[in-house]
Coordinates of C-alpha atoms in Angstrom, one line a residue:
X7 CA 2.7 -9.1 -155.6
X8 CA 4.2 -7.0 -152.9
X9 CA 7.9 -6.8 -152.7
X10 CA 9.4 -8.1 -149.4
X11 CA 12.7 -6.6 -148.6
X12 CA 15.3 -9.1 -147.5
X13 CA 16.4 -8.6 -143.9
X14 CA 19.9 -7.3 -143.3
X15 CA 22.3 -9.4 -141.3
X16 CA 22.2 -8.2 -137.7
X17 CA 25.7 -6.8 -137.7
X18 CA 24.8 -4.5 -140.6
X19 CA 21.8 -2.9 -138.9
X20 CA 21.8 0.8 -138.0
X21 CA 22.1 -0.1 -134.3
X22 CA 25.4 -2.0 -134.6
X23 CA 26.9 0.9 -136.6
X24 CA 26.6 3.0 -133.4
X25 CA 29.8 3.4 -131.4
X26 CA 30.2 0.7 -128.8
X27 CA 30.0 3.2 -125.9
X28 CA 26.5 4.2 -127.1
X29 CA 25.4 0.6 -127.4
X30 CA 26.6 -0.1 -123.9
X31 CA 24.5 2.8 -122.6
X32 CA 21.5 1.5 -124.4
X33 CA 22.0 -2.0 -123.0
X34 CA 22.4 -0.7 -119.4
X35 CA 19.2 1.3 -119.7
X36 CA 17.1 -1.4 -121.3
X37 CA 18.3 -4.2 -119.0
X38 CA 18.8 -2.1 -115.8
X39 CA 15.9 -4.0 -114.1
X40 CA 14.2 -7.3 -114.8
X41 CA 10.9 -7.7 -113.0
X42 CA 9.0 -10.9 -112.3
X43 CA 5.4 -10.3 -111.1
X44 CA 3.1 -12.8 -109.4
X45 CA -0.4 -12.8 -108.1
X46 CA -3.8 -11.3 -108.6
X47 CA -4.2 -7.6 -109.6
X48 CA -6.7 -7.0 -106.8
X49 CA -4.2 -7.8 -104.2
X50 CA -6.8 -9.0 -101.7
X51 CA -9.1 -11.8 -100.9
X52 CA -12.9 -11.0 -101.1
X53 CA -15.0 -13.1 -98.8
X54 CA -18.6 -14.1 -99.6
X55 CA -20.9 -17.1 -99.1
X56 CA -18.8 -19.2 -101.5
X57 CA -15.5 -18.5 -99.8
X58 CA -12.4 -16.6 -100.9
X59 CA -12.7 -15.0 -104.4
X60 CA -9.7 -13.6 -106.2
X61 CA -9.5 -11.6 -109.4
X62 CA -7.8 -12.7 -112.5
X63 CA -4.1 -13.3 -112.6
X64 CA -1.9 -10.3 -113.1
X65 CA -0.6 -9.8 -116.7
X66 CA 3.1 -10.4 -116.7
X67 CA 5.1 -7.3 -117.5
X68 CA 7.2 -7.1 -120.7
X69 CA 10.2 -9.4 -120.5
X70 CA 13.1 -7.5 -121.8
X71 CA 15.4 -10.5 -121.5
X72 CA 13.5 -12.0 -124.5
X73 CA 15.6 -9.6 -126.7
X74 CA 18.6 -11.7 -125.8
X75 CA 17.0 -14.9 -127.0
X76 CA 15.7 -13.4 -130.2
X77 CA 18.8 -11.4 -131.1
X78 CA 21.9 -13.6 -130.6
X79 CA 24.2 -10.8 -131.9
X80 CA 23.0 -8.6 -129.0
X81 CA 23.8 -11.3 -126.5
X82 CA 27.3 -11.7 -128.0
X83 CA 27.8 -7.9 -128.0
X84 CA 26.9 -7.6 -124.4
X85 CA 29.1 -10.5 -123.3
X86 CA 32.0 -9.0 -125.2
X87 CA 31.7 -5.3 -124.1
X88 CA 30.2 -5.4 -120.6
X89 CA 32.3 -7.3 -118.1
X90 CA 30.3 -9.0 -115.2
X91 CA 27.1 -8.0 -116.9
X92 CA 24.8 -10.5 -115.0
X93 CA 26.0 -9.1 -111.7
X94 CA 25.2 -5.6 -112.7
X95 CA 21.5 -6.2 -113.5
X96 CA 18.8 -5.7 -110.9
X97 CA 16.1 -8.4 -110.5
X98 CA 12.8 -7.5 -108.7
X99 CA 10.3 -10.0 -107.5
X100 CA 6.9 -8.3 -107.3
X101 CA 4.0 -10.0 -105.5
X102 CA 0.4 -8.7 -105.4
X103 CA -0.4 -10.1 -102.0
X104 CA 1.2 -11.7 -99.0
X105 CA -0.1 -15.2 -99.6
X106 CA 1.4 -15.4 -103.1
X107 CA 4.7 -14.1 -101.8
X108 CA 4.9 -16.9 -99.2
X109 CA 3.8 -19.5 -101.7
X110 CA 6.7 -18.6 -103.9
X111 CA 9.5 -17.8 -101.5
X112 CA 8.8 -20.1 -98.5
X113 CA 9.1 -23.2 -100.7
X114 CA 12.5 -22.5 -102.4
X115 CA 15.9 -23.6 -101.0
X116 CA 17.5 -21.3 -98.4
X117 CA 20.6 -20.8 -100.7
X118 CA 18.3 -19.6 -103.5
X119 CA 16.4 -17.3 -101.1
X120 CA 19.6 -15.7 -99.9
X121 CA 20.5 -14.8 -103.5
X122 CA 17.4 -12.6 -104.0
X123 CA 18.2 -8.9 -103.6
X124 CA 14.9 -7.0 -104.3
X125 CA 11.3 -7.9 -103.3
X126 CA 8.2 -5.8 -103.5
X127 CA 4.8 -7.0 -102.2
X128 CA 1.3 -5.7 -101.3
X129 CA 0.8 -6.0 -97.6
X130 CA -2.5 -7.9 -97.5
X131 CA -3.3 -9.8 -94.2
X132 CA -3.1 -13.6 -94.4
X133 CA -6.4 -15.1 -93.4
X134 CA -6.4 -18.1 -91.0
X135 CA -9.1 -20.2 -89.4
X136 CA -9.1 -21.8 -85.9
X137 CA -11.5 -24.5 -84.8
X138 CA -12.3 -25.2 -81.1
X139 CA -11.6 -28.9 -81.5
X140 CA -12.3 -31.9 -83.6
X141 CA -14.9 -33.3 -81.2
X142 CA -17.1 -30.2 -81.6
X143 CA -20.6 -31.2 -82.7
X144 CA -20.7 -28.4 -85.3
X145 CA -17.7 -26.5 -86.7
X146 CA -17.3 -23.1 -85.2
X147 CA -15.0 -20.7 -87.1
X148 CA -12.8 -18.1 -85.5
X149 CA -11.2 -16.1 -88.3
X150 CA -8.0 -14.3 -87.7
X151 CA -5.1 -12.9 -89.7
X152 CA -1.3 -13.0 -89.8
X153 CA 0.2 -9.6 -90.2
X154 CA 2.6 -9.3 -93.2
X155 CA 5.4 -8.3 -90.8
X156 CA 4.9 -11.6 -89.0
X157 CA 4.6 -13.5 -92.3
X158 CA 8.1 -12.4 -93.3
X159 CA 9.5 -14.4 -90.4
X160 CA 8.6 -17.6 -92.3
X161 CA 11.4 -16.7 -94.9
X162 CA 14.5 -18.1 -93.2
X163 CA 17.6 -16.9 -95.0
X164 CA 16.0 -13.9 -96.6
X165 CA 18.7 -11.2 -97.0
X166 CA 17.5 -8.5 -99.3
X167 CA 19.2 -5.3 -100.2
X168 CA 15.7 -3.7 -100.4
X169 CA 12.2 -4.7 -99.4
X170 CA 9.4 -2.6 -100.7
X171 CA 6.0 -2.9 -98.9
X172 CA 2.9 -1.4 -100.5
X173 CA -0.1 -0.8 -98.3
X174 CA -3.4 -2.5 -99.1
X175 CA -6.7 -0.9 -98.3
X176 CA -7.3 -1.0 -94.6
X177 CA -7.3 0.9 -91.4
X178 CA -4.5 3.3 -90.9
X179 CA -4.0 2.0 -87.4
X180 CA -3.0 -1.4 -88.8
X181 CA -0.6 0.1 -91.3
X182 CA 1.0 2.2 -88.5
X183 CA 1.4 -0.9 -86.4
X184 CA 2.9 -2.8 -89.3
X185 CA 5.7 -0.2 -89.7
X186 CA 6.2 -0.3 -85.9
X187 CA 6.8 -4.0 -86.0
X188 CA 9.1 -3.9 -89.1
X189 CA 11.3 -1.2 -87.5
X190 CA 11.4 -2.9 -84.0
X191 CA 11.8 -6.6 -85.1
X192 CA 11.9 -6.9 -88.8
X193 CA 14.8 -8.8 -90.4
X194 CA 15.7 -10.0 -93.9
X195 CA 16.4 -6.6 -95.5
X196 CA 19.0 -3.8 -95.3
X197 CA 16.6 -1.1 -96.6
X198 CA 12.8 -1.0 -96.1
X199 CA 10.4 1.1 -98.2
X200 CA 6.9 1.3 -97.0
X201 CA 4.5 3.1 -99.4
X202 CA 1.2 4.5 -98.1
X203 CA -1.4 5.7 -100.6
X204 CA -2.6 8.4 -98.2
X205 CA -1.4 10.4 -95.3
X206 CA -3.9 8.8 -92.8
X207 CA -1.3 6.5 -91.3
X208 CA 0.3 9.4 -89.4
X209 CA -2.8 11.5 -88.8
X210 CA -5.6 9.2 -87.5
X211 CA -7.3 9.8 -84.2
X212 CA -6.3 7.3 -81.5
X213 CA -9.5 6.2 -79.7
X214 CA -9.4 3.9 -76.7
X215 CA -12.7 2.2 -77.7
X216 CA -11.9 1.5 -81.4
X217 CA -12.8 -2.2 -81.4
X218 CA -9.9 -4.4 -82.2
X219 CA -7.4 -1.5 -82.7
X220 CA -7.0 -0.6 -79.1
X221 CA -4.1 -0.5 -76.8
X222 CA -0.6 1.0 -76.7
X223 CA 0.5 -0.5 -80.0
X224 CA -1.9 1.7 -82.0
X225 CA -1.1 4.9 -80.1
X226 CA 0.5 7.3 -82.6
X227 CA 3.8 8.9 -81.7
X228 CA 5.8 11.7 -83.4
X229 CA 7.5 10.2 -86.4
X230 CA 10.1 9.5 -87.7
X231 CA 11.8 10.4 -84.4
X232 CA 10.2 7.6 -82.4
X233 CA 11.1 5.0 -85.1
X234 CA 14.6 6.4 -85.2
X235 CA 15.0 6.0 -81.5
X236 CA 13.8 2.4 -81.7
X237 CA 16.2 1.6 -84.5
X238 CA 19.1 3.3 -82.7
X239 CA 18.5 1.1 -79.7
X240 CA 18.3 -2.0 -81.9
X241 CA 21.3 -1.4 -84.2
X242 CA 23.4 1.0 -82.1
X243 CA 24.1 4.7 -82.7
X244 CA 27.6 3.9 -84.0
X245 CA 26.2 1.9 -87.0
X246 CA 24.2 5.0 -88.1
X247 CA 20.8 3.5 -88.9
X248 CA 18.2 6.0 -90.3
X249 CA 14.5 6.5 -90.8
X250 CA 13.2 9.1 -93.2
X251 CA 9.6 10.0 -94.2
X252 CA 8.8 11.5 -97.5
X253 CA 5.4 13.0 -98.4
X254 CA 4.1 13.7 -101.9
X255 CA 3.4 17.3 -102.9
X256 CA 0.6 16.2 -105.3
X257 CA -2.8 14.9 -104.4
X258 CA -4.2 11.6 -105.7
X259 CA -1.2 11.0 -107.9
X260 CA 0.2 7.5 -107.6
X261 CA 4.0 7.0 -107.4
X262 CA 4.7 10.7 -107.1
X263 CA 6.3 10.1 -103.6
X264 CA 8.9 8.0 -105.4
X265 CA 10.0 11.0 -107.5
X266 CA 12.4 13.4 -105.7
X267 CA 10.9 16.3 -107.7
X268 CA 7.4 15.7 -106.3
X269 CA 8.0 15.0 -102.6
X270 CA 9.4 16.6 -99.5
X271 CA 10.8 15.3 -96.2
X272 CA 8.2 15.1 -93.5
X273 CA 8.7 15.2 -89.8
X274 CA 6.2 15.4 -86.9
X275 CA 6.8 17.4 -83.7
X276 CA 5.7 16.3 -80.2
X277 CA 2.3 17.7 -79.2
X278 CA 3.0 20.8 -77.1
X279 CA -0.2 20.7 -74.9
X280 CA 0.7 20.6 -71.2
X281 CA 1.0 17.1 -69.8
X282 CA 0.9 15.4 -73.1
X283 CA 3.7 13.8 -75.0
X284 CA 2.0 11.7 -77.6
X285 CA -0.5 12.9 -80.3
X286 CA -4.0 11.5 -80.0
X287 CA -6.1 13.9 -82.0
X288 CA -6.7 13.9 -85.7
X289 CA -4.0 15.9 -87.5
X290 CA -5.7 18.4 -89.8
X291 CA -2.4 19.0 -91.5
X292 CA -2.6 15.5 -92.9
X293 CA -6.3 14.7 -93.0
X294 CA -7.9 17.8 -94.4
X295 CA -9.6 17.3 -97.8
X296 CA -6.6 18.9 -99.6
X297 CA -4.0 16.9 -97.7
X298 CA -5.4 13.4 -97.0
X299 CA -4.8 11.9 -100.4
X300 CA -1.0 12.6 -100.6
X301 CA 1.2 9.5 -100.6
X302 CA 3.8 8.8 -97.9
X303 CA 7.0 6.9 -98.1
X304 CA 8.9 5.6 -95.1
X305 CA 12.5 4.6 -95.8
X306 CA 14.3 2.6 -93.1
X307 CA 18.0 1.7 -93.4
X308 CA 19.6 -0.7 -91.0
X309 CA 22.9 0.2 -89.5
X310 CA 26.2 -0.5 -91.2
X311 CA 27.7 -3.9 -90.3
X312 CA 24.5 -5.1 -88.7
X313 CA 23.5 -8.7 -89.5
X314 CA 20.1 -8.5 -91.2
X315 CA 19.4 -12.0 -92.5
X316 CA 16.1 -13.5 -91.4
X317 CA 17.2 -16.1 -88.9
X318 CA 15.5 -19.4 -88.1
X319 CA 13.1 -18.9 -85.2
X320 CA 13.6 -21.8 -82.7
X321 CA 10.1 -21.6 -81.3
X322 CA 8.1 -20.6 -84.3
X323 CA 4.5 -21.6 -83.4
X324 CA 3.6 -22.5 -87.0
X325 CA 5.2 -23.2 -90.3
X326 CA 4.2 -22.3 -93.8
X327 CA 3.0 -25.8 -94.4
X328 CA 0.6 -25.4 -91.4
X329 CA -0.5 -22.0 -92.6
X330 CA -1.2 -23.5 -96.0
X331 CA -3.4 -26.2 -94.5
X332 CA -5.2 -23.6 -92.4
X333 CA -5.9 -21.4 -95.5
X334 CA -7.2 -24.4 -97.4
X335 CA -9.5 -25.2 -94.4
X336 CA -10.9 -21.6 -94.6
X337 CA -11.8 -22.1 -98.3
X338 CA -13.3 -25.6 -97.7
X339 CA -15.2 -24.4 -94.6
X340 CA -16.8 -21.5 -96.5
X341 CA -17.8 -23.7 -99.5
X342 CA -19.5 -26.3 -97.2

């Protein structure tokens, strides 16, 4: 019969024999960030004859707070040796698509929403359906989308320290326009981080006949200087807002743009051809085979003292309840 060693009392373990200063460093490292994730790992809605199909739910990440429920001695040790510990921890709410983010955040009390400090979500378009009228002899569907930048306006009271937006697969013109809108009119955050998996967003060719992506809003301009000018006009020069673009130095390497060791600051210069001020041609420095697959990170910081809370829009054309009904109509329509 195998001998089972009796467990030592918690306070007699090797860990609790360490100096309290070392234990505090361990606690602060382990519990520096608590992350709650929601949504499907695919981060998008796939349309077919049966309607909207989503992949399996994302596996929840390890919950480090479980240590405090299992080890009561650790909970007591933290409470005794780290003053104001709950206020020093970071909590990140991570959503795999725009719809899931709204389902979670648009339905909680405003006071609770105001207490959230960090949100990250994948910027998938929110599908809607519009019918010509209830008296139509046959339903005719006009499918459209709500841009993630517009969807954030549903979150009255949002007041984040940092909002991280991760691009979803799509046209670079749409991604560029999304950053434009967040810089020009976005609220609810003091710092915005927009992560692009490639460099296409700042290198695509602007074509006047590119289907839905036409018009002035998709016309590329030198960045970050244009975004900086827009933010200066919005927040005021005296408040010192800033826009910085970083580019990864490594190809096809996810998250390297978040590491200061594998990124560099990127700036575009105005096109120098006579009579032209804005770039329209494809940028080979960004879209050549060796350069295209380098990540980009746009960091936008609002000016000091600027009120950034997402305010209630008095003439909001639709509410989250209405959007939810429309999304349900899409799925019913496609299954019928």
